[in-house]
Short mmCIF file of C-alpha atoms and ligand atoms in Angstrom, two decimals:
data_model
loop_
_atom_site.label_atom_id
_atom_site.label_comp_id
_atom_site.label_asym_id
_atom_site.label_seq_id
_atom_site.Cartn_x
_atom_site.Cartn_y
_atom_site.Cartn_z
CA MET A 1 55.35 94.84 90.05
CA THR A 2 57.80 92.12 88.91
CA THR A 3 57.24 88.67 90.38
CA ARG A 4 60.01 86.09 90.34
CA LEU A 5 60.23 82.50 91.45
CA ILE A 6 63.75 81.36 92.32
CA THR A 7 63.42 77.66 91.88
CA GLY A 8 65.42 74.48 92.37
CA GLY A 9 68.01 75.83 94.80
CA THR A 10 68.93 75.15 98.41
CA VAL A 11 67.90 78.00 100.69
CA VAL A 12 70.45 78.68 103.44
CA ASN A 13 69.44 80.67 106.49
CA ALA A 14 71.20 80.96 109.85
CA THR A 15 68.70 78.41 111.14
CA GLY A 16 69.54 75.74 108.55
CA THR A 17 69.20 74.68 104.94
CA THR A 18 66.16 73.56 103.01
CA ARG A 19 65.21 72.74 99.42
CA ALA A 20 62.72 75.47 98.64
CA ASP A 21 61.60 77.96 96.04
CA VAL A 22 61.60 81.65 96.87
CA LEU A 23 58.82 83.87 95.59
CA VAL A 24 59.79 87.51 95.20
CA GLU A 25 57.23 90.24 94.62
CA GLY A 26 58.70 93.62 93.86
CA GLU A 27 61.34 94.49 96.45
CA ARG A 28 60.36 91.87 99.03
CA ILE A 29 60.32 88.15 99.58
CA ALA A 30 56.69 87.06 99.41
CA ALA A 31 56.94 83.39 100.32
CA ILE A 32 59.17 80.37 100.77
CA VAL A 33 57.49 77.60 98.83
CA ASP A 34 57.81 73.82 98.88
CA PRO A 35 58.96 73.06 95.31
CA ASP A 36 56.62 70.07 95.13
CA SER A 37 53.57 71.98 96.32
CA ALA A 38 50.50 72.92 94.27
CA LEU A 39 51.32 76.57 95.03
CA ALA A 40 54.77 76.28 93.43
CA ALA A 41 53.26 74.56 90.39
CA SER A 42 50.65 77.28 89.96
CA VAL A 43 53.25 80.05 90.27
CA ARG A 44 55.32 78.28 87.60
CA ARG A 45 52.30 78.19 85.30
CA GLY A 46 51.60 81.90 85.84
CA ASP A 47 53.47 84.89 84.46
CA SER A 48 56.22 85.07 87.11
CA GLU A 49 59.77 85.18 85.85
CA ILE A 50 61.40 81.84 86.64
CA VAL A 51 64.99 81.93 87.88
CA ASP A 52 66.69 78.55 87.71
CA ALA A 53 68.82 77.99 90.81
CA ALA A 54 69.42 74.26 90.34
CA GLY A 55 72.70 73.26 91.96
CA LEU A 56 73.03 76.66 93.63
CA LEU A 57 72.77 77.91 97.19
CA VAL A 58 70.18 80.64 97.75
CA LEU A 59 71.57 82.95 100.44
CA PRO A 60 70.50 86.19 102.07
CA GLY A 61 72.74 88.95 100.70
CA GLY A 62 75.87 89.55 102.75
CA VAL A 63 75.89 92.34 105.34
CA ASP A 64 79.32 93.93 105.81
CA VAL A 65 79.08 96.17 108.87
CA HIS A 66 82.61 97.56 108.79
CA VAL A 67 83.88 99.31 105.66
CA HIS A 68 85.73 102.56 104.90
CA LEU A 69 84.98 103.88 101.40
CA GLN A 70 86.67 107.08 100.15
CA LEU A 71 88.00 107.72 103.66
CA PRO A 72 90.59 110.51 103.86
CA MET A 73 92.86 108.61 106.26
CA THR A 74 95.71 111.13 106.11
CA PRO A 75 96.16 114.36 104.11
CA GLU A 76 98.09 112.25 101.57
CA ALA A 77 95.93 109.14 101.43
CA THR A 78 92.23 108.52 100.82
CA SER A 79 90.99 104.95 100.68
CA SER A 80 90.82 104.05 97.02
CA ASP A 81 87.32 102.62 96.63
CA THR A 82 84.60 105.21 96.22
CA PHE A 83 81.04 104.59 97.36
CA ALA A 84 80.32 103.62 93.74
CA SER A 85 83.27 101.28 93.13
CA GLY A 86 83.27 99.78 96.63
CA THR A 87 79.57 98.93 96.66
CA THR A 88 79.88 97.50 93.14
CA ALA A 89 82.74 95.25 94.28
CA ALA A 90 80.64 94.31 97.31
CA ALA A 91 77.82 93.17 95.02
CA TRP A 92 80.26 91.09 92.92
CA GLY A 93 81.13 89.28 96.13
CA GLY A 94 77.53 88.76 97.27
CA THR A 95 77.34 91.60 99.79
CA THR A 96 74.15 93.64 99.41
CA THR A 97 74.37 95.84 102.51
CA ILE A 98 77.33 97.80 103.80
CA ILE A 99 77.75 100.07 106.81
CA ASP A 100 80.41 102.78 106.58
CA PHE A 101 81.26 105.52 109.08
CA ALA A 102 80.60 109.24 109.48
CA GLY A 103 83.83 110.41 111.13
CA GLN A 104 83.73 113.14 113.76
CA ARG A 105 87.31 114.36 114.03
CA LEU A 106 88.91 116.27 116.91
CA GLY A 107 87.41 119.76 117.04
CA SER A 108 84.56 119.05 114.63
CA SER A 109 80.88 118.38 115.24
CA VAL A 110 78.99 115.09 115.08
CA ARG A 111 76.15 116.71 113.15
CA ASP A 112 78.50 118.16 110.49
CA ALA A 113 80.27 114.82 110.15
CA VAL A 114 76.99 112.97 109.59
CA GLU A 115 75.66 115.50 107.10
CA ALA A 116 78.92 115.55 105.13
CA ARG A 117 79.12 111.77 104.92
CA LEU A 118 75.46 111.39 103.91
CA ALA A 119 76.08 113.91 101.13
CA GLU A 120 79.17 111.99 99.92
CA ALA A 121 77.31 108.69 99.73
CA GLN A 122 74.04 110.08 98.35
CA GLY A 123 73.29 108.74 94.87
CA GLN A 124 76.57 106.80 94.66
CA CYS A 125 76.00 103.32 96.03
CA LEU A 126 75.00 100.24 94.08
CA VAL A 127 73.74 98.34 97.14
CA ASP A 128 71.99 99.57 100.28
CA TYR A 129 74.11 101.35 102.85
CA GLY A 130 74.04 102.70 106.37
CA LEU A 131 76.35 104.69 108.60
CA HIS A 132 77.86 104.33 112.05
CA LEU A 133 79.34 107.32 113.84
CA ALA A 134 83.12 107.22 114.39
CA MET A 135 83.59 109.47 117.40
CA GLY A 136 86.88 111.32 117.74
CA ASP A 137 85.92 114.05 120.20
CA VAL A 138 83.68 113.12 123.12
CA HIS A 139 82.29 116.16 124.97
CA ASP A 140 78.92 117.57 126.11
CA GLN A 141 77.75 118.77 122.70
CA SER A 142 78.90 115.72 120.77
CA LEU A 143 77.09 113.46 123.23
CA LYS A 144 73.95 115.57 122.84
CA ASP A 145 74.23 115.14 119.07
CA VAL A 146 74.58 111.37 119.51
CA ARG A 147 71.14 111.28 121.15
CA SER A 148 69.55 112.88 118.09
CA ILE A 149 71.40 110.85 115.45
CA VAL A 150 70.43 107.59 117.20
CA GLU A 151 66.79 108.64 116.81
CA GLU A 152 67.49 109.32 113.13
CA GLY A 153 68.79 105.79 112.49
CA ILE A 154 72.53 105.92 113.16
CA THR A 155 72.34 103.50 116.06
CA SER A 156 75.99 102.55 116.62
CA LEU A 157 79.16 104.49 117.40
CA LYS A 158 82.80 103.56 117.18
CA LEU A 159 85.31 104.71 119.79
CA PHE A 160 89.07 104.35 119.63
CA MET A 161 91.52 103.32 122.34
CA ALA A 162 94.20 103.61 119.61
CA TYR A 163 95.48 106.50 117.46
CA PRO A 164 96.38 109.12 120.15
CA GLY A 165 96.24 112.64 118.78
CA ALA A 166 93.73 111.64 116.15
CA TRP A 167 90.75 109.40 117.01
CA TYR A 168 91.77 108.37 120.55
CA SER A 169 89.40 108.72 123.51
CA ASP A 170 90.65 108.45 127.09
CA ASP A 171 88.89 106.21 129.61
CA GLY A 172 86.76 109.06 130.96
CA GLN A 173 85.53 109.95 127.49
CA ILE A 174 84.85 106.30 126.74
CA LEU A 175 82.85 105.91 129.94
CA ARG A 176 80.75 108.99 129.14
CA ALA A 177 80.06 107.79 125.58
CA MET A 178 79.12 104.35 126.91
CA GLN A 179 76.72 105.90 129.43
CA CYS A 180 75.12 107.80 126.55
CA ALA A 181 74.87 104.56 124.56
CA ALA A 182 73.27 102.81 127.52
CA ASP A 183 70.65 105.60 127.72
CA THR A 184 69.87 105.69 124.02
CA GLY A 185 70.14 101.99 123.14
CA ALA A 186 73.04 102.59 120.74
CA LEU A 187 75.74 99.96 120.32
CA VAL A 188 79.33 100.98 121.14
CA MET A 189 81.92 99.55 118.74
CA MET A 190 85.45 99.59 120.14
CA HIS A 191 88.82 99.72 118.44
CA ALA A 192 90.58 98.00 121.33
CA GLU A 193 94.33 98.55 121.21
CA ASN A 194 96.25 100.46 123.91
CA GLY A 195 97.39 103.36 121.71
CA ILE A 196 99.39 105.16 124.42
CA ALA A 197 101.60 102.13 125.10
CA ILE A 198 101.84 101.35 121.38
CA ASP A 199 103.18 104.84 120.69
CA VAL A 200 105.94 104.31 123.29
CA LEU A 201 106.98 101.04 121.65
CA ARG A 202 106.73 102.60 118.20
CA ASP A 203 108.96 105.56 119.14
CA GLN A 204 111.51 103.28 120.82
CA ALA A 205 111.66 101.05 117.73
CA THR A 206 111.99 103.85 115.19
CA ALA A 207 114.69 105.54 117.32
CA LEU A 208 116.70 102.34 116.83
CA GLY A 209 116.12 102.43 113.06
CA ARG A 210 113.49 99.66 113.13
CA THR A 211 111.23 101.17 110.49
CA THR A 212 110.27 98.31 108.14
CA ALA A 213 106.70 97.03 107.92
CA VAL A 214 107.20 94.16 110.34
CA TRP A 215 107.86 96.69 113.12
CA HIS A 216 104.33 97.98 112.67
CA GLY A 217 103.28 94.54 113.89
CA ARG A 218 105.94 94.11 116.54
CA THR A 219 105.09 97.45 118.18
CA ARG A 220 101.40 96.58 118.45
CA PRO A 221 101.67 93.35 120.49
CA ALA A 222 98.69 91.10 121.13
CA GLU A 223 98.92 91.81 124.90
CA LEU A 224 97.98 95.43 124.24
CA GLU A 225 94.90 94.35 122.29
CA GLY A 226 94.00 91.98 125.13
CA GLU A 227 94.53 94.70 127.75
CA ALA A 228 92.40 97.24 125.87
CA THR A 229 89.67 94.66 125.29
CA TYR A 230 89.57 93.89 129.02
CA ARG A 231 89.42 97.61 129.88
CA ALA A 232 86.65 98.25 127.33
CA ILE A 233 84.62 95.38 128.78
CA GLN A 234 85.02 96.69 132.35
CA LEU A 235 84.09 100.24 131.33
CA ALA A 236 81.02 98.92 129.47
CA SER A 237 80.08 96.94 132.55
CA VAL A 238 80.27 100.06 134.75
CA ALA A 239 78.16 101.98 132.22
CA ALA A 240 75.76 99.01 131.78
CA ALA A 241 76.26 99.36 128.03
CA PRO A 242 76.48 96.59 125.47
CA LEU A 243 79.79 96.38 123.63
CA TYR A 244 80.96 95.25 120.19
CA ILE A 245 84.71 94.78 119.68
CA VAL A 246 85.70 95.52 116.08
CA HIS A 247 88.42 93.78 114.05
CA LEU A 248 89.48 91.41 116.83
CA SER A 249 92.78 89.80 115.83
CA ALA A 250 94.38 88.11 118.82
CA THR A 251 93.91 85.20 121.23
CA GLU A 252 94.47 87.57 124.17
CA ALA A 253 91.51 89.71 123.09
CA LEU A 254 89.24 86.75 122.37
CA GLU A 255 89.95 85.34 125.84
CA GLN A 256 88.57 88.54 127.37
CA VAL A 257 85.45 88.39 125.18
CA VAL A 258 84.88 84.73 126.11
CA ALA A 259 85.27 85.48 129.82
CA ALA A 260 82.81 88.38 129.60
CA ARG A 261 80.25 86.36 127.65
CA ASP A 262 80.61 83.51 130.15
CA ARG A 263 79.73 86.04 132.86
CA GLY A 264 76.57 86.85 130.86
CA ARG A 265 77.75 90.23 129.60
CA ASN A 266 76.35 91.72 126.40
CA VAL A 267 79.74 91.63 124.67
CA PHE A 268 80.10 90.77 120.99
CA ALA A 269 83.08 90.72 118.65
CA GLU A 270 83.84 90.60 114.97
CA THR A 271 86.94 89.41 113.23
CA CYS A 272 87.97 89.97 109.60
CA PRO A 273 89.27 87.61 106.89
CA GLN A 274 92.78 89.11 107.06
CA TYR A 275 93.18 87.88 110.64
CA LEU A 276 92.00 84.41 109.63
CA TYR A 277 94.21 84.07 106.55
CA LEU A 278 97.17 86.46 106.48
CA SER A 279 100.06 86.55 108.95
CA LEU A 280 102.93 88.64 110.25
CA GLU A 281 105.51 86.09 109.09
CA GLU A 282 104.17 85.55 105.56
CA HIS A 283 102.86 89.02 104.69
CA LEU A 284 104.09 91.82 106.99
CA ASP A 285 107.64 90.57 107.34
CA GLN A 286 108.39 91.18 103.66
CA PRO A 287 110.76 93.75 102.19
CA GLY A 288 109.63 97.04 100.62
CA LEU A 289 106.21 97.41 99.10
CA ASP A 290 105.18 93.80 99.79
CA GLY A 291 105.39 94.42 103.52
CA VAL A 292 103.67 97.84 103.69
CA ARG A 293 100.80 96.64 101.50
CA HIS A 294 99.80 94.49 104.48
CA ILE A 295 99.86 97.20 107.15
CA CYS A 296 96.57 97.45 109.02
CA SER A 297 95.59 97.93 112.66
CA PRO A 298 95.42 95.74 114.63
CA PRO A 299 98.30 94.20 112.69
CA LEU A 300 98.45 90.79 111.09
CA ARG A 301 99.42 88.39 113.87
CA PRO A 302 102.15 85.71 113.98
CA ARG A 303 100.69 82.42 112.80
CA GLY A 304 103.25 80.69 115.01
CA ASP A 305 101.51 82.12 118.11
CA GLY A 306 98.25 80.31 117.27
CA HIS A 307 95.98 83.34 116.76
CA HIS A 308 94.56 82.09 113.48
CA ASP A 309 93.45 78.76 114.92
CA THR A 310 91.93 80.47 117.95
CA LEU A 311 89.89 82.80 115.74
CA TRP A 312 88.55 79.96 113.57
CA ASN A 313 87.59 78.20 116.77
CA GLY A 314 85.85 81.38 118.00
CA LEU A 315 83.76 81.46 114.83
CA ARG A 316 82.65 77.88 115.44
CA THR A 317 81.75 78.40 119.08
CA ASP A 318 79.95 81.76 118.62
CA ASP A 319 82.50 83.58 120.79
CA LEU A 320 82.99 85.62 117.62
CA SER A 321 79.62 86.78 116.32
CA VAL A 322 80.39 88.49 113.00
CA VAL A 323 82.88 88.56 110.14
CA SER A 324 83.25 91.99 108.54
CA THR A 325 86.03 93.18 106.21
CA ASP A 326 87.24 96.51 107.65
CA HIS A 327 87.69 97.24 103.92
CA CYS A 328 90.06 100.21 103.80
CA PRO A 329 92.12 99.89 100.60
CA PHE A 330 95.01 102.03 99.43
CA CYS A 331 96.83 101.82 96.12
CA ASP A 332 100.58 101.28 95.89
CA ALA A 333 101.29 105.03 95.51
CA GLU A 334 99.89 105.57 99.03
CA LYS A 335 101.20 102.37 100.59
CA ARG A 336 104.67 103.15 99.27
CA LEU A 337 104.81 106.33 101.41
CA GLY A 338 105.86 104.13 104.32
CA VAL A 339 108.43 101.85 102.71
CA ASP A 340 111.23 103.56 104.65
CA ASP A 341 109.15 104.35 107.72
CA PHE A 342 106.08 102.24 108.51
CA ARG A 343 104.51 105.17 110.41
CA LEU A 344 103.81 106.92 107.09
CA THR A 345 101.82 104.06 105.56
CA PRO A 346 98.04 104.53 105.64
CA ASN A 347 96.57 101.64 107.62
CA GLY A 348 94.15 99.27 105.96
CA LEU A 349 93.52 96.43 103.50
CA GLY A 350 90.89 95.84 100.84
CA GLY A 351 88.61 92.81 100.91
CA ILE A 352 84.98 93.89 100.48
CA GLU A 353 84.60 91.56 97.48
CA HIS A 354 86.06 88.39 99.00
CA ARG A 355 84.45 87.96 102.42
CA LEU A 356 81.83 85.39 101.45
CA ASP A 357 84.26 83.34 99.36
CA LEU A 358 87.00 83.38 102.02
CA LEU A 359 84.59 82.34 104.77
CA HIS A 360 83.07 79.69 102.51
CA GLN A 361 86.43 77.92 102.77
CA GLY A 362 85.44 77.29 106.39
CA VAL A 363 82.53 75.29 104.99
CA VAL A 364 84.73 73.56 102.41
CA HIS A 365 87.19 72.51 105.12
CA GLY A 366 84.52 71.44 107.60
CA GLU A 367 85.11 74.26 110.11
CA LEU A 368 81.69 75.89 109.63
CA SER A 369 78.24 74.70 108.59
CA LEU A 370 76.50 76.49 105.72
CA ALA A 371 74.09 77.95 108.25
CA ARG A 372 76.91 79.28 110.43
CA TRP A 373 78.57 80.84 107.38
CA VAL A 374 75.37 82.75 106.59
CA ASP A 375 74.90 83.62 110.25
CA LEU A 376 78.38 85.21 110.50
CA CYS A 377 78.29 87.05 107.17
CA SER A 378 74.68 88.13 107.03
CA THR A 379 72.14 87.29 109.73
CA THR A 380 73.89 88.27 112.96
CA PRO A 381 75.44 91.47 111.55
CA ALA A 382 71.96 92.51 110.38
CA ARG A 383 70.43 91.79 113.80
CA LEU A 384 73.22 93.44 115.80
CA PHE A 385 73.05 96.59 113.71
CA GLY A 386 69.32 97.16 113.64
CA LEU A 387 68.42 95.65 110.27
CA GLN A 388 66.48 92.67 111.64
CA GLY A 389 63.51 91.63 109.53
CA ARG A 390 64.81 93.62 106.53
CA LYS A 391 68.25 92.17 105.83
CA GLY A 392 70.15 88.97 106.59
CA THR A 393 67.38 86.44 106.14
CA ILE A 394 65.41 84.66 103.44
CA ALA A 395 61.96 85.07 104.94
CA PRO A 396 58.59 86.49 103.92
CA GLY A 397 58.57 90.28 104.32
CA ALA A 398 62.35 90.68 104.19
CA ASP A 399 64.01 92.69 101.45
CA ALA A 400 64.72 90.43 98.47
CA ASP A 401 68.50 90.71 98.82
CA ILE A 402 69.32 87.26 97.49
CA VAL A 403 72.56 85.66 96.32
CA LEU A 404 72.67 82.61 94.08
CA TYR A 405 75.97 81.04 95.05
CA ASP A 406 77.77 78.26 93.20
CA PRO A 407 79.62 76.29 95.91
CA THR A 408 81.67 74.29 93.38
CA VAL A 409 83.48 76.90 91.24
CA GLU A 410 87.23 77.02 91.85
CA HIS A 411 88.98 80.35 91.31
CA VAL A 412 92.04 82.29 92.38
CA LEU A 413 91.84 85.74 93.99
CA GLY A 414 94.00 88.53 92.64
CA ALA A 415 94.29 92.07 91.29
CA ASP A 416 93.76 91.00 87.66
CA THR A 417 90.28 89.67 88.32
CA HIS A 418 88.91 91.59 91.30
CA HIS A 419 86.50 94.51 90.92
CA MET A 420 87.80 96.59 93.84
CA HIS A 421 89.58 99.81 92.94
CA ILE A 422 93.02 98.69 94.12
CA ASP A 423 96.10 98.05 91.99
CA HIS A 424 97.25 95.09 94.06
CA SER A 425 95.58 92.44 96.19
CA ALA A 426 96.31 91.34 99.74
CA TRP A 427 94.75 88.04 98.62
CA GLU A 428 96.89 87.50 95.52
CA GLY A 429 97.10 83.83 94.56
CA ILE A 430 94.74 82.47 97.21
CA ALA A 431 92.67 79.64 95.65
CA VAL A 432 89.07 79.34 96.80
CA THR A 433 86.07 77.16 96.05
CA GLY A 434 82.69 78.84 95.67
CA ARG A 435 81.57 82.05 93.98
CA THR A 436 78.59 84.32 93.64
CA ARG A 437 76.74 83.81 90.37
CA THR A 438 73.67 86.08 90.52
CA VAL A 439 72.73 88.80 93.00
CA PHE A 440 69.41 90.52 93.64
CA SER A 441 69.21 93.70 95.69
CA ARG A 442 65.66 94.50 96.84
CA GLY A 443 64.37 92.22 94.10
CA GLU A 444 66.36 93.89 91.34
CA PRO A 445 69.09 91.89 89.57
CA VAL A 446 72.46 93.61 89.98
CA ILE A 447 74.72 90.72 88.93
CA VAL A 448 73.32 88.09 86.53
CA ASP A 449 75.38 85.04 85.64
CA ARG A 450 78.62 86.94 86.50
CA GLU A 451 77.65 90.04 84.54
CA LEU A 452 77.14 93.41 86.17
CA VAL A 453 73.69 94.79 85.37
CA GLY A 454 73.10 97.08 88.36
CA ARG A 455 74.26 100.69 88.38
CA PRO A 456 75.73 102.81 91.19
CA GLY A 457 73.16 105.19 92.57
CA ARG A 458 70.35 102.64 92.98
CA GLY A 459 71.42 101.74 96.54
CA ARG A 460 69.24 103.16 99.30
CA TYR A 461 70.29 104.72 102.61
CA LEU A 462 69.21 102.60 105.59
CA GLN A 463 67.95 104.28 108.73
CA ARG A 464 68.57 101.56 111.25
CA ALA A 465 66.57 100.44 114.29
CA LEU A 466 68.22 99.62 117.62
CA SER A 467 70.17 96.38 117.82
CA GLU A 468 67.76 93.42 118.10
CA PRO A 469 69.67 91.25 120.63
CA LEU A 470 69.95 94.21 123.02
CA ARG A 471 66.31 95.31 123.18
O1 LIG B 1 93.97 99.49 109.54
C1 LIG B 1 92.78 99.72 109.62
N1 LIG B 1 92.02 98.92 110.34
N2 LIG B 1 92.25 100.77 108.99
C2 LIG B 1 90.93 101.24 109.09
C3 LIG B 1 90.71 102.07 110.32
C4 LIG B 1 90.28 101.28 111.51
O2 LIG B 1 90.88 101.44 112.57
O3 LIG B 1 89.34 100.51 111.41
ZN1 LIG B 2 89.62 100.45 113.98
ZN1 LIG B 3 87.87 100.05 110.36
#
């Protein structure tokens, strides 16, 4: 068994920072050691490999709980990162755990969806991975299947108030799925946008010839995210089920989450870097390909309406619990399908590689502490999605998923330098400070001094426990 001592760095956990050495034995963290202790000195004299982390932050590997790799979004468009390329890009960015989705489409079975997705991911991933269920057809049999897959370690399910005719569930279906979640201990994740009203606005706009990318945003107004978020919270309250709002983008939605949490409800929400950085004015309201490249749902919001500031504030105050990426990249050939009609553009942006760096700017600008950064990107997502004790913490017994992060390196994000399988970047030209230098996944080096040494296929499937904060 390989033994390593990561020495001279600053260990950052969600609870705070400390100067400490980290002893890794095999796949696990064995001890956190005072660097001046006799124990540290004796380990240094022994035959452990010594990893010099002087000047670096020693972080728990990032946990990205919302990604879509090789997702056939439409018959014409499959998201462009495979399980191999997407998890490799994740590792480059310091993320050592991802959770993707098994998608049960209308008319298909939950069991088949799970088996098919497990087979697609099997032997492909570079870092460890788990699955949620994305539920597109709630009925007696699919709810029965949910009970068994929760026991098998798929302990969260996503429902959709958007995308009528595809993934949409009506309020009755949502209530039934929430009741099932309450019984089983699963966590319901909600895509909270009022899809029925959005489709009316969309059809009215396109009938008037309003088909450019910005109309994707204008026909999905923030009020309809706020309304759906409120409705999801009330339905979850009736079902006595906990609730996790995915990809929250708008002040109106956050207000509902805050109100529910203030009432003591088990309501959590994530946002994504695109809603913190990119905007309707600067990115969606652009002609041709530039505009459609930035189509995602919920849409990028107008900076002028204050959403971005509200979300940063929510991260500070813990009204927002998690930052995930909703990584769902498409190359220009697919994005271009909607240049003349936004409805034909596959929805989604790529960002699996940049989450830690983008959120680190919150630290650089004094919005977030180092501990809060780690909490949002690693510790709380691990705890909410049943990976407590294994992922998201530098602690004895946890998997040795460890990132050595240089907080001083300045670099510029863009398609020429990223490792994601996308021929453009939603983040082109954004300058950031801080970058992953070395990454260990279960004790094994996968990136060393900015060189890839890990191989796709080594990542392990994670059967997850029930969410820690809800037990
Ligand atoms: O535009 C997005 N968000 N694409 C991925 C699918 C989803 O709704 O999360
Ligand atoms: Zn969604
Ligand atoms: Zn998504």
